[in-house]
mmCIF file of C-alpha atoms and ligand atoms in Angstrom:
data_model
loop_
_atom_site.group_PDB
_atom_site.id
_atom_site.type_symbol
_atom_site.label_atom_id
_atom_site.label_comp_id
_atom_site.label_asym_id
_atom_site.label_seq_id
_atom_site.Cartn_x
_atom_site.Cartn_y
_atom_site.Cartn_z
ATOM 1 C CA MET A 1 0.171 -0.088 -0.081
ATOM 2 C CA ALA A 2 1.044 3.295 -0.953
ATOM 3 C CA LYS A 3 2.033 5.779 1.234
ATOM 4 C CA LYS A 4 0.479 8.993 0.450
ATOM 5 C CA THR A 5 1.697 12.109 1.976
ATOM 6 C CA VAL A 6 -0.405 15.933 1.946
ATOM 7 C CA GLU A 7 1.556 16.129 -1.709
ATOM 8 C CA ASP A 8 -0.304 13.348 -3.362
ATOM 9 C CA ILE A 9 -3.749 14.818 -2.471
ATOM 10 C CA GLN A 10 -5.927 18.035 -3.722
ATOM 11 C CA VAL A 11 -7.050 19.997 -0.437
ATOM 12 C CA ALA A 12 -7.646 22.948 -1.725
ATOM 13 C CA GLY A 13 -10.862 23.591 0.430
ATOM 14 C CA LYS A 14 -11.365 21.129 1.836
ATOM 15 C CA ARG A 15 -11.336 20.984 5.628
ATOM 16 C CA VAL A 16 -8.273 19.018 6.739
ATOM 17 C CA LEU A 17 -7.743 17.781 10.324
ATOM 18 C CA CYS A 18 -3.730 17.167 11.009
ATOM 19 C CA ARG A 19 -2.623 15.630 14.086
ATOM 20 C CA VAL A 20 0.347 17.499 15.659
ATOM 21 C CA ASP A 21 2.438 17.379 18.115
ATOM 22 C CA PHE A 22 1.841 20.018 20.489
ATOM 23 C CA ASN A 23 2.989 18.740 23.550
ATOM 24 C CA VAL A 24 5.305 21.679 24.894
ATOM 25 C CA PRO A 25 6.504 22.705 28.189
ATOM 26 C CA LEU A 26 4.269 25.396 29.205
ATOM 27 C CA THR A 27 5.702 28.081 31.633
ATOM 28 C CA GLU A 28 3.743 29.032 35.248
ATOM 29 C CA ASP A 29 2.323 31.811 33.507
ATOM 30 C CA MET A 30 0.901 30.128 30.695
ATOM 31 C CA LYS A 31 3.200 30.507 28.083
ATOM 32 C CA VAL A 32 5.333 28.069 25.854
ATOM 33 C CA ALA A 33 8.128 27.316 27.138
ATOM 34 C CA ASP A 34 9.625 26.151 23.799
ATOM 35 C CA ASP A 35 8.265 26.379 20.618
ATOM 36 C CA LYS A 36 10.279 23.162 18.860
ATOM 37 C CA ARG A 37 7.578 21.438 17.887
ATOM 38 C CA ILE A 38 4.830 24.041 17.104
ATOM 39 C CA VAL A 39 7.963 24.788 14.304
ATOM 40 C CA ALA A 40 8.454 21.325 14.127
ATOM 41 C CA ALA A 41 5.116 20.799 12.503
ATOM 42 C CA MET A 42 4.781 24.315 10.500
ATOM 43 C CA PRO A 43 6.307 22.499 7.134
ATOM 44 C CA THR A 44 2.938 21.060 6.975
ATOM 45 C CA ILE A 45 0.453 23.858 8.246
ATOM 46 C CA LYS A 46 1.909 25.877 5.295
ATOM 47 C CA TYR A 47 2.256 23.738 2.990
ATOM 48 C CA LEU A 48 -1.626 23.311 3.839
ATOM 49 C CA LEU A 49 -2.314 26.899 4.181
ATOM 50 C CA ASP A 50 -0.901 27.883 1.026
ATOM 51 C CA HIS A 51 -2.697 25.206 -0.894
ATOM 52 C CA ASP A 52 -5.648 26.880 0.829
ATOM 53 C CA ALA A 53 -7.239 23.956 2.902
ATOM 54 C CA LYS A 54 -8.867 24.419 6.247
ATOM 55 C CA VAL A 55 -6.196 23.672 8.667
ATOM 56 C CA ILE A 56 -7.704 21.882 11.705
ATOM 57 C CA LEU A 57 -5.272 21.349 14.188
ATOM 58 C CA CYS A 58 -5.421 19.082 17.428
ATOM 59 C CA SER A 59 -3.036 17.816 19.901
ATOM 60 C CA HIS A 60 -2.457 16.204 23.246
ATOM 61 C CA LEU A 61 -0.441 18.882 25.666
ATOM 62 C CA GLY A 62 0.407 16.788 29.299
ATOM 63 C CA ARG A 63 -1.320 13.799 31.085
ATOM 64 C CA PRO A 64 -4.899 15.427 32.291
ATOM 65 C CA LYS A 65 -6.199 11.877 32.630
ATOM 66 C CA GLY A 66 -8.996 12.485 30.302
ATOM 67 C CA LYS A 67 -10.233 15.734 31.860
ATOM 68 C CA VAL A 68 -10.769 18.937 31.577
ATOM 69 C CA ASP A 69 -7.711 20.892 33.765
ATOM 70 C CA MET A 70 -6.602 24.188 32.545
ATOM 71 C CA LYS A 71 -2.957 23.521 33.247
ATOM 72 C CA TYR A 72 -2.600 21.492 30.129
ATOM 73 C CA THR A 73 -4.768 23.822 28.067
ATOM 74 C CA LEU A 74 -3.488 24.501 23.913
ATOM 75 C CA ALA A 75 -4.823 28.130 24.844
ATOM 76 C CA PRO A 76 -1.185 28.961 24.751
ATOM 77 C CA VAL A 77 0.037 26.874 21.989
ATOM 78 C CA ALA A 78 -3.414 29.056 19.798
ATOM 79 C CA ALA A 79 -1.026 32.265 20.781
ATOM 80 C CA ARG A 80 1.728 31.304 19.973
ATOM 81 C CA LEU A 81 1.173 30.255 16.634
ATOM 82 C CA GLN A 82 -0.526 33.306 16.038
ATOM 83 C CA GLU A 83 2.485 34.645 16.609
ATOM 84 C CA LEU A 84 4.933 32.476 14.248
ATOM 85 C CA LEU A 85 1.461 32.914 11.121
ATOM 86 C CA PRO A 86 0.730 36.509 12.416
ATOM 87 C CA GLU A 87 -1.378 36.709 8.466
ATOM 88 C CA VAL A 88 -3.357 34.227 9.102
ATOM 89 C CA ARG A 89 -6.326 34.108 11.198
ATOM 90 C CA VAL A 90 -5.829 31.281 14.375
ATOM 91 C CA GLN A 91 -8.977 30.595 16.276
ATOM 92 C CA PHE A 92 -8.698 28.504 19.071
ATOM 93 C CA ALA A 93 -11.615 26.189 20.136
ATOM 94 C CA SER A 94 -12.337 25.471 23.660
ATOM 95 C CA ASP A 95 -13.334 21.989 22.890
ATOM 96 C CA THR A 96 -12.033 19.522 21.194
ATOM 97 C CA VAL A 97 -15.255 18.167 19.299
ATOM 98 C CA GLY A 98 -18.157 20.772 21.453
ATOM 99 C CA GLU A 99 -20.008 23.368 20.243
ATOM 100 C CA SER A 100 -16.975 25.839 20.485
ATOM 101 C CA ALA A 101 -14.889 23.304 17.860
ATOM 102 C CA GLN A 102 -18.055 22.964 15.518
ATOM 103 C CA LYS A 103 -18.475 26.978 15.597
ATOM 104 C CA CYS A 104 -14.807 27.770 14.350
ATOM 105 C CA VAL A 105 -14.419 25.085 11.982
ATOM 106 C CA ALA A 106 -18.023 26.517 10.398
ATOM 107 C CA ASP A 107 -17.059 29.937 10.872
ATOM 108 C CA MET A 108 -13.297 29.143 9.091
ATOM 109 C CA LYS A 109 -12.388 30.160 5.429
ATOM 110 C CA ASP A 110 -9.634 28.699 3.013
ATOM 111 C CA GLY A 111 -6.415 29.139 4.284
ATOM 112 C CA GLU A 112 -7.301 29.990 7.890
ATOM 113 C CA ILE A 113 -6.439 27.434 11.386
ATOM 114 C CA VAL A 114 -8.365 26.709 13.679
ATOM 115 C CA LEU A 115 -6.679 24.703 16.992
ATOM 116 C CA LEU A 116 -8.984 22.559 18.687
ATOM 117 C CA GLU A 117 -8.662 22.471 22.712
ATOM 118 C CA ASN A 118 -6.165 19.446 24.306
ATOM 119 C CA THR A 119 -7.482 16.165 22.778
ATOM 120 C CA ARG A 120 -6.756 14.545 26.295
ATOM 121 C CA PHE A 121 -9.243 16.292 28.380
ATOM 122 C CA GLN A 122 -11.692 13.822 26.550
ATOM 123 C CA LYS A 123 -10.773 9.942 28.465
ATOM 124 C CA GLU A 124 -12.489 8.557 25.039
ATOM 125 C CA GLU A 125 -9.239 9.954 22.976
ATOM 126 C CA GLU A 126 -6.770 7.385 25.185
ATOM 127 C CA ALA A 127 -9.285 4.494 24.760
ATOM 128 C CA ASN A 128 -10.039 4.706 21.746
ATOM 129 C CA ASP A 129 -13.337 5.372 21.280
ATOM 130 C CA PRO A 130 -15.061 4.730 17.646
ATOM 131 C CA GLU A 131 -17.769 7.479 18.662
ATOM 132 C CA PHE A 132 -15.118 10.199 20.044
ATOM 133 C CA SER A 133 -13.641 9.127 16.485
ATOM 134 C CA LYS A 134 -16.259 9.368 14.590
ATOM 135 C CA LYS A 135 -16.657 13.602 16.026
ATOM 136 C CA LEU A 136 -13.074 14.174 15.153
ATOM 137 C CA ALA A 137 -13.589 12.843 12.431
ATOM 138 C CA ASN A 138 -17.186 14.870 10.953
ATOM 139 C CA LEU A 139 -15.087 18.373 11.349
ATOM 140 C CA ALA A 140 -12.985 17.497 8.776
ATOM 141 C CA ASP A 141 -12.865 16.124 5.062
ATOM 142 C CA ILE A 142 -9.622 14.838 5.425
ATOM 143 C CA PHE A 143 -6.744 13.906 7.768
ATOM 144 C CA VAL A 144 -3.192 14.093 7.754
ATOM 145 C CA SER A 145 -0.759 12.222 10.730
ATOM 146 C CA ASP A 146 2.079 14.644 11.418
ATOM 147 C CA ALA A 147 2.329 13.843 15.199
ATOM 148 C CA PHE A 148 5.684 13.322 15.937
ATOM 149 C CA GLY A 149 6.207 11.477 18.777
ATOM 150 C CA THR A 150 2.670 10.218 19.430
ATOM 151 C CA VAL A 151 2.070 8.428 16.597
ATOM 152 C CA HIS A 152 2.591 4.589 17.346
ATOM 153 C CA ARG A 153 -0.008 5.343 19.756
ATOM 154 C CA ALA A 154 -3.667 3.719 18.908
ATOM 155 C CA HIS A 155 -5.377 6.507 20.500
ATOM 156 C CA ALA A 156 -8.758 8.485 19.049
ATOM 157 C CA SER A 157 -7.050 11.133 17.529
ATOM 158 C CA THR A 158 -3.785 9.708 16.177
ATOM 159 C CA ALA A 159 -5.238 5.936 14.798
ATOM 160 C CA GLY A 160 -9.338 5.908 15.498
ATOM 161 C CA VAL A 161 -10.191 9.146 13.612
ATOM 162 C CA ALA A 162 -8.397 7.468 10.356
ATOM 163 C CA GLU A 163 -10.800 4.772 10.452
ATOM 164 C CA TYR A 164 -13.300 7.201 8.961
ATOM 165 C CA LEU A 165 -11.760 9.767 7.123
ATOM 166 C CA PRO A 166 -9.225 9.083 3.875
ATOM 167 C CA ALA A 167 -5.798 9.714 5.642
ATOM 168 C CA VAL A 168 -2.526 10.632 4.476
ATOM 169 C CA ALA A 169 0.776 11.302 6.330
ATOM 170 C CA GLY A 170 2.415 15.221 6.917
ATOM 171 C CA PHE A 171 6.039 16.215 6.066
ATOM 172 C CA LEU A 172 7.160 14.972 9.237
ATOM 173 C CA ILE A 173 6.241 11.821 9.382
ATOM 174 C CA GLY A 174 6.630 11.256 5.539
ATOM 175 C CA LYS A 175 10.482 12.133 6.240
ATOM 176 C CA GLU A 176 10.555 9.453 9.074
ATOM 177 C CA LEU A 177 8.488 7.321 6.795
ATOM 178 C CA GLY A 178 11.746 7.397 4.197
ATOM 179 C CA ILE A 179 14.221 7.394 6.644
ATOM 180 C CA MET A 180 12.742 4.533 8.563
ATOM 181 C CA GLY A 181 11.850 1.977 5.324
ATOM 182 C CA GLU A 182 14.962 1.188 4.232
ATOM 183 C CA ALA A 183 15.179 -0.259 7.766
ATOM 184 C CA LEU A 184 12.384 -1.851 8.229
ATOM 185 C CA ASN A 185 11.972 -3.042 5.024
ATOM 186 C CA ASN A 186 15.212 -4.538 4.451
ATOM 187 C CA PRO A 187 16.516 -4.433 7.632
ATOM 188 C CA GLN A 188 19.694 -6.040 8.599
ATOM 189 C CA ARG A 189 19.621 -8.896 10.850
ATOM 190 C CA PRO A 190 19.884 -9.550 13.424
ATOM 191 C CA PHE A 191 17.253 -7.113 13.826
ATOM 192 C CA VAL A 192 16.403 -6.769 17.270
ATOM 193 C CA ALA A 193 13.169 -4.628 18.497
ATOM 194 C CA ILE A 194 12.894 -3.403 21.855
ATOM 195 C CA LEU A 195 9.519 -2.784 23.857
ATOM 196 C CA GLY A 196 8.825 -1.013 27.181
ATOM 197 C CA GLY A 197 6.549 1.433 28.310
ATOM 198 C CA ALA A 198 3.146 1.032 29.843
ATOM 199 C CA LYS A 199 0.652 -0.371 28.294
ATOM 200 C CA VAL A 200 0.428 -2.963 25.665
ATOM 201 C CA SER A 201 -2.993 -2.271 24.128
ATOM 202 C CA ASP A 202 -1.189 1.554 23.138
ATOM 203 C CA LYS A 203 1.253 -0.391 21.083
ATOM 204 C CA ILE A 204 -0.936 -3.186 19.378
ATOM 205 C CA GLY A 205 0.080 -2.365 16.231
ATOM 206 C CA VAL A 206 3.391 -1.663 16.721
ATOM 207 C CA ILE A 207 4.163 -4.911 18.134
ATOM 208 C CA LYS A 208 2.306 -6.326 15.501
ATOM 209 C CA ASN A 209 4.101 -4.632 13.045
ATOM 210 C CA LEU A 210 7.607 -5.775 14.621
ATOM 211 C CA LEU A 211 6.615 -9.744 14.568
ATOM 212 C CA GLU A 212 6.158 -9.476 11.195
ATOM 213 C CA LYS A 213 10.223 -8.035 10.906
ATOM 214 C CA CYS A 214 12.044 -9.237 13.944
ATOM 215 C CA ASP A 215 14.611 -11.579 14.834
ATOM 216 C CA THR A 216 14.823 -11.027 18.382
ATOM 217 C CA LEU A 217 11.400 -9.329 20.386
ATOM 218 C CA LEU A 218 13.144 -7.880 23.731
ATOM 219 C CA ILE A 219 9.761 -6.111 25.759
ATOM 220 C CA GLY A 220 10.471 -4.415 29.155
ATOM 221 C CA GLY A 221 8.616 -1.902 31.197
ATOM 222 C CA GLY A 222 5.331 -2.156 32.361
ATOM 223 C CA MET A 223 4.111 -3.976 29.581
ATOM 224 C CA ALA A 224 6.125 -7.331 30.741
ATOM 225 C CA TYR A 225 3.748 -8.055 33.678
ATOM 226 C CA THR A 226 0.749 -8.159 31.506
ATOM 227 C CA PHE A 227 3.095 -10.955 29.769
ATOM 228 C CA TYR A 228 3.486 -12.248 33.175
ATOM 229 C CA LYS A 229 0.136 -12.554 34.220
ATOM 230 C CA ALA A 230 -0.346 -14.217 30.203
ATOM 231 C CA MET A 231 2.293 -17.077 31.660
ATOM 232 C CA GLY A 232 0.211 -17.580 35.008
ATOM 233 C CA TYR A 233 3.087 -15.598 37.586
ATOM 234 C CA GLU A 234 1.390 -13.701 40.400
ATOM 235 C CA ILE A 235 2.385 -9.973 39.666
ATOM 236 C CA GLY A 236 1.435 -8.450 42.828
ATOM 237 C CA ASN A 237 0.358 -4.534 42.281
ATOM 238 C CA SER A 238 2.558 -3.876 38.947
ATOM 239 C CA LEU A 239 0.944 -2.564 36.430
ATOM 240 C CA LEU A 240 -1.847 -5.113 34.492
ATOM 241 C CA ASP A 241 -3.142 -3.771 30.745
ATOM 242 C CA GLU A 242 -6.637 -6.262 32.204
ATOM 243 C CA ASN A 243 -8.057 -6.464 28.769
ATOM 244 C CA SER A 244 -4.769 -6.966 27.353
ATOM 245 C CA ILE A 245 -4.083 -10.590 28.809
ATOM 246 C CA ASP A 246 -5.341 -12.409 25.854
ATOM 247 C CA LEU A 247 -3.559 -10.133 23.320
ATOM 248 C CA ALA A 248 -0.187 -10.747 25.038
ATOM 249 C CA LYS A 249 -1.269 -15.026 25.170
ATOM 250 C CA GLU A 250 -1.760 -14.279 21.259
ATOM 251 C CA LEU A 251 1.118 -12.147 20.763
ATOM 252 C CA MET A 252 3.174 -14.668 21.833
ATOM 253 C CA ALA A 253 1.727 -17.782 20.423
ATOM 254 C CA ASP A 254 2.786 -15.255 17.039
ATOM 255 C CA ALA A 255 5.760 -14.953 18.064
ATOM 256 C CA LYS A 256 6.805 -18.616 18.441
ATOM 257 C CA ALA A 257 4.885 -19.690 15.358
ATOM 258 C CA ARG A 258 7.006 -16.881 12.904
ATOM 259 C CA GLY A 259 10.081 -18.208 14.480
ATOM 260 C CA VAL A 260 10.677 -14.804 16.541
ATOM 261 C CA ASN A 261 12.427 -14.537 20.107
ATOM 262 C CA LEU A 262 9.813 -13.068 22.647
ATOM 263 C CA MET A 263 12.084 -12.320 24.969
ATOM 264 C CA LEU A 264 10.765 -10.808 28.633
ATOM 265 C CA PRO A 265 12.609 -9.880 31.486
ATOM 266 C CA VAL A 266 13.585 -12.627 33.622
ATOM 267 C CA ASP A 267 14.174 -10.109 36.659
ATOM 268 C CA THR A 268 12.822 -7.455 37.990
ATOM 269 C CA VAL A 269 13.394 -5.002 40.824
ATOM 270 C CA VAL A 270 10.308 -4.436 42.867
ATOM 271 C CA ALA A 271 9.258 -1.952 45.259
ATOM 272 C CA PRO A 272 5.946 -1.889 47.630
ATOM 273 C CA GLU A 273 5.094 1.622 46.684
ATOM 274 C CA PHE A 274 5.423 3.915 43.905
ATOM 275 C CA ASN A 275 7.824 6.531 44.910
ATOM 276 C CA ALA A 276 11.370 7.520 43.648
ATOM 277 C CA ASP A 277 12.844 6.553 47.278
ATOM 278 C CA ALA A 278 10.861 3.771 47.553
ATOM 279 C CA GLU A 279 12.765 0.216 49.115
ATOM 280 C CA TYR A 280 13.732 -2.287 46.412
ATOM 281 C CA LYS A 281 15.168 -4.910 45.541
ATOM 282 C CA THR A 282 15.168 -7.599 42.782
ATOM 283 C CA VAL A 283 13.667 -10.671 42.207
ATOM 284 C CA PRO A 284 13.445 -13.736 40.235
ATOM 285 C CA ALA A 285 10.296 -13.107 37.206
ATOM 286 C CA ASN A 286 7.899 -15.766 38.820
ATOM 287 C CA ALA A 287 8.531 -14.701 42.299
ATOM 288 C CA ILE A 288 6.803 -11.236 42.736
ATOM 289 C CA PRO A 289 5.429 -10.713 46.367
ATOM 290 C CA ALA A 290 2.572 -9.958 46.942
ATOM 291 C CA GLY A 291 1.672 -6.137 47.603
ATOM 292 C CA TRP A 292 4.927 -5.196 45.685
ATOM 293 C CA MET A 293 5.495 -3.452 42.006
ATOM 294 C CA GLY A 294 7.745 -4.128 38.865
ATOM 295 C CA MET A 295 9.128 -1.080 38.374
ATOM 296 C CA ASP A 296 12.201 -1.933 36.192
ATOM 297 C CA ILE A 297 13.867 -4.868 34.724
ATOM 298 C CA GLY A 298 16.374 -6.714 37.103
ATOM 299 C CA GLU A 299 20.224 -7.276 36.442
ATOM 300 C CA GLU A 300 20.726 -10.152 35.032
ATOM 301 C CA THR A 301 18.256 -9.712 32.056
ATOM 302 C CA ARG A 302 19.630 -5.739 31.790
ATOM 303 C CA ALA A 303 23.088 -8.503 30.887
ATOM 304 C CA LYS A 304 21.017 -10.359 29.020
ATOM 305 C CA TYR A 305 18.902 -7.449 26.748
ATOM 306 C CA ALA A 306 22.787 -5.486 26.396
ATOM 307 C CA GLU A 307 24.354 -8.711 24.418
ATOM 308 C CA VAL A 308 21.452 -9.045 22.041
ATOM 309 C CA ILE A 309 21.765 -5.474 21.059
ATOM 310 C CA LYS A 310 25.596 -5.078 21.061
ATOM 311 C CA ALA A 311 25.185 -8.023 18.596
ATOM 312 C CA ALA A 312 22.006 -7.080 16.215
ATOM 313 C CA LYS A 313 22.758 -5.470 13.210
ATOM 314 C CA THR A 314 19.171 -3.080 12.954
ATOM 315 C CA VAL A 315 17.905 -2.223 16.605
ATOM 316 C CA ILE A 316 14.414 -0.398 16.755
ATOM 317 C CA TRP A 317 13.671 0.574 20.212
ATOM 318 C CA ASN A 318 10.674 2.444 21.717
ATOM 319 C CA GLY A 319 9.399 3.238 25.798
ATOM 320 C CA PRO A 320 10.858 2.341 28.490
ATOM 321 C CA MET A 321 12.638 -0.282 30.512
ATOM 322 C CA GLY A 322 11.299 0.468 33.695
ATOM 323 C CA VAL A 323 10.143 4.260 35.782
ATOM 324 C CA PHE A 324 13.121 5.542 34.100
ATOM 325 C CA GLU A 325 11.802 9.091 35.791
ATOM 326 C CA PHE A 326 12.595 7.775 39.245
ATOM 327 C CA PRO A 327 16.405 7.044 39.440
ATOM 328 C CA ASN A 328 16.429 4.326 40.947
ATOM 329 C CA PHE A 329 14.219 2.219 38.220
ATOM 330 C CA ALA A 330 15.961 4.097 35.665
ATOM 331 C CA LYS A 331 19.167 1.731 35.623
ATOM 332 C CA GLY A 332 17.563 -0.892 33.238
ATOM 333 C CA THR A 333 16.470 1.598 30.495
ATOM 334 C CA SER A 334 20.157 3.463 30.463
ATOM 335 C CA ALA A 335 21.484 -0.315 30.335
ATOM 336 C CA VAL A 336 19.665 -0.580 27.041
ATOM 337 C CA ALA A 337 20.827 3.035 26.207
ATOM 338 C CA GLU A 338 24.109 1.746 26.351
ATOM 339 C CA ALA A 339 23.716 -1.297 24.864
ATOM 340 C CA CYS A 340 22.164 1.177 21.899
ATOM 341 C CA ALA A 341 25.119 2.885 21.406
ATOM 342 C CA GLU A 342 27.294 0.236 21.680
ATOM 343 C CA CYS A 343 26.173 -1.816 18.835
ATOM 344 C CA GLU A 344 27.721 -1.175 15.825
ATOM 345 C CA GLY A 345 24.657 -1.255 14.012
ATOM 346 C CA THR A 346 21.925 0.960 12.761
ATOM 347 C CA THR A 347 19.736 2.528 16.139
ATOM 348 C CA ILE A 348 16.542 3.741 15.950
ATOM 349 C CA ILE A 349 14.861 5.561 19.015
ATOM 350 C CA GLY A 350 11.021 5.772 18.716
ATOM 351 C CA GLY A 351 8.332 6.935 21.164
ATOM 352 C CA GLY A 352 8.204 9.821 23.097
ATOM 353 C CA ASP A 353 9.430 8.601 26.240
ATOM 354 C CA SER A 354 11.776 6.384 24.957
ATOM 355 C CA PRO A 355 15.289 7.986 25.228
ATOM 356 C CA PRO A 356 14.857 10.037 28.676
ATOM 357 C CA ALA A 357 18.071 12.295 28.420
ATOM 358 C CA ALA A 358 19.990 11.807 31.296
ATOM 359 C CA ALA A 359 19.999 8.307 30.849
ATOM 360 C CA LEU A 360 21.705 8.236 27.258
ATOM 361 C CA PRO A 361 25.148 8.558 26.441
ATOM 362 C CA TRP A 362 24.519 11.409 24.166
ATOM 363 C CA SER A 363 28.611 12.207 23.553
ATOM 364 C CA SER A 364 29.408 8.683 22.202
ATOM 365 C CA TRP A 365 25.139 8.290 20.602
ATOM 366 C CA ARG A 366 25.509 6.571 17.229
ATOM 367 C CA ALA A 367 22.102 6.260 17.143
ATOM 368 C CA ARG A 368 19.858 7.665 14.767
ATOM 369 C CA CYS A 369 17.108 9.173 16.898
ATOM 370 C CA CYS A 370 13.925 9.479 15.177
ATOM 371 C CA PRO A 371 10.688 10.114 17.874
ATOM 372 C CA VAL A 372 8.023 8.441 15.330
ATOM 373 C CA TRP A 373 6.991 5.250 14.841
ATOM 374 C CA PRO A 374 5.633 5.143 11.347
ATOM 375 C CA PHE A 375 4.462 2.172 10.400
ATOM 376 C CA SER A 376 0.851 0.910 10.968
ATOM 377 C CA MET A 377 -1.101 3.833 11.746
ATOM 378 C CA ILE A 378 -0.961 5.440 9.055
ATOM 379 C CA ASN A 379 -3.080 5.988 5.060
ATOM 380 C CA LYS A 380 -6.117 3.507 6.035
ATOM 381 C CA LYS A 381 -7.580 5.116 2.799
ATOM 382 C CA GLU A 382 -6.806 5.877 -0.407
ATOM 383 C CA VAL A 383 -7.956 9.845 -1.403
HETATM 384 P P1 AMP B 1 4.659 4.948 27.184
HETATM 385 O O1 AMP B 1 4.438 6.139 27.391
HETATM 386 O O2 AMP B 1 3.816 4.366 26.577
HETATM 387 O O3 AMP B 1 5.776 4.795 26.031
HETATM 388 O O4 AMP B 1 5.369 4.290 28.980
HETATM 389 C C1 AMP B 1 6.191 5.395 29.731
HETATM 390 C C2 AMP B 1 5.462 5.254 30.538
HETATM 391 O O5 AMP B 1 6.059 4.243 31.718
HETATM 392 C C3 AMP B 1 6.174 6.006 31.588
HETATM 393 O O6 AMP B 1 6.161 7.139 31.994
HETATM 394 C C4 AMP B 1 6.592 5.459 32.855
HETATM 395 O O7 AMP B 1 7.338 5.512 34.085
HETATM 396 C C5 AMP B 1 6.371 3.908 32.468
HETATM 397 N N1 AMP B 1 6.892 2.616 32.952
HETATM 398 C C6 AMP B 1 7.789 1.858 32.620
HETATM 399 N N2 AMP B 1 8.059 1.213 33.644
HETATM 400 C C7 AMP B 1 6.543 0.926 33.985
HETATM 401 C C8 AMP B 1 6.373 0.273 35.515
HETATM 402 N N3 AMP B 1 7.289 -1.389 35.780
HETATM 403 N N4 AMP B 1 5.333 0.332 35.899
HETATM 404 C C9 AMP B 1 4.614 1.357 35.790
HETATM 405 N N5 AMP B 1 4.504 2.161 35.108
HETATM 406 C C10 AMP B 1 5.886 2.195 34.285
#
């Protein structure tokens, strides 16, 4: 299937919903502290404006957990956009798919912008709720996926909406597709994929896709415990993606059938509470004590994973191996980062949270850092 970009379609006069990554830091007085991501989205936005599209932008910002929380409003981003594009009318909708969004869109002319309020103010966003996806889709004629760092997530505004609209890639994604296409379609082997982060369900598309291509899949992070559960292990209070236990079983069976070596942590660092200063110890994978939770991959796992990574010719990594925000539980992620740096092959790092900056030995970093997972989610429909 050809992966189309905005250049392959007619956008003049059309309402184009563009999923961008405006997940920018805000100052205490609610100004954009760093507009790098807004500037990065400009090539696609300007192309659409120059070609007389009605540009409807949507994004998440932070983790408001499905509730309206004005700490995470995109209003300051609208103000910054207006500064960057002084000639263009920029309207800000105070909701995502409600009255304000509909009114702003109805009121817009070709070559204008509407920025919708934070998609994650709706709990339906992260649940990839079809009704919410339909409401988003109803605002537009075309969907453009250009959210650097978020495209790998199966959320309504990144994946769900593409079920109901013709979908193409923006320039950021298009560029990454080109760069990564070779690595993915024609990988040098052994090809090792590393997946971590919180939830299995968030990354189903990525996992399935990788299983078709990689030789070894290393699992870490919170998602490992759902796999443990699927294997019948007790996981104490570890993160569990309850609805994905069967899926984890399916993925393990699929890996086996394909001859992919799916590796799970053999040991895990556990703590009695989710806290930076919590007491901790390392236990075998099948011996997590009741009341304790898995916070990181253990020492033996780090060594095993490092060995596999260093011997790889292609490495793709998405998602941290543990709760890297707490230094005591960042060691697994650091170990994987160091192994990637030592690997002689092509190393691609993806996903918003994967390379915790502090853990990466940037000076010796030969890897290509592409915070995008452009396969699987794009271009479900021909235009
Ligand atoms: P994701 O955004 O899905 O890549 O997940 C990143 C998040 O997963 C980070 O905030 C990590 O703290 C979290 N995470 C990684 N390992 C664990 C774990 N063992 N338990 C809970 N959360 C985790």
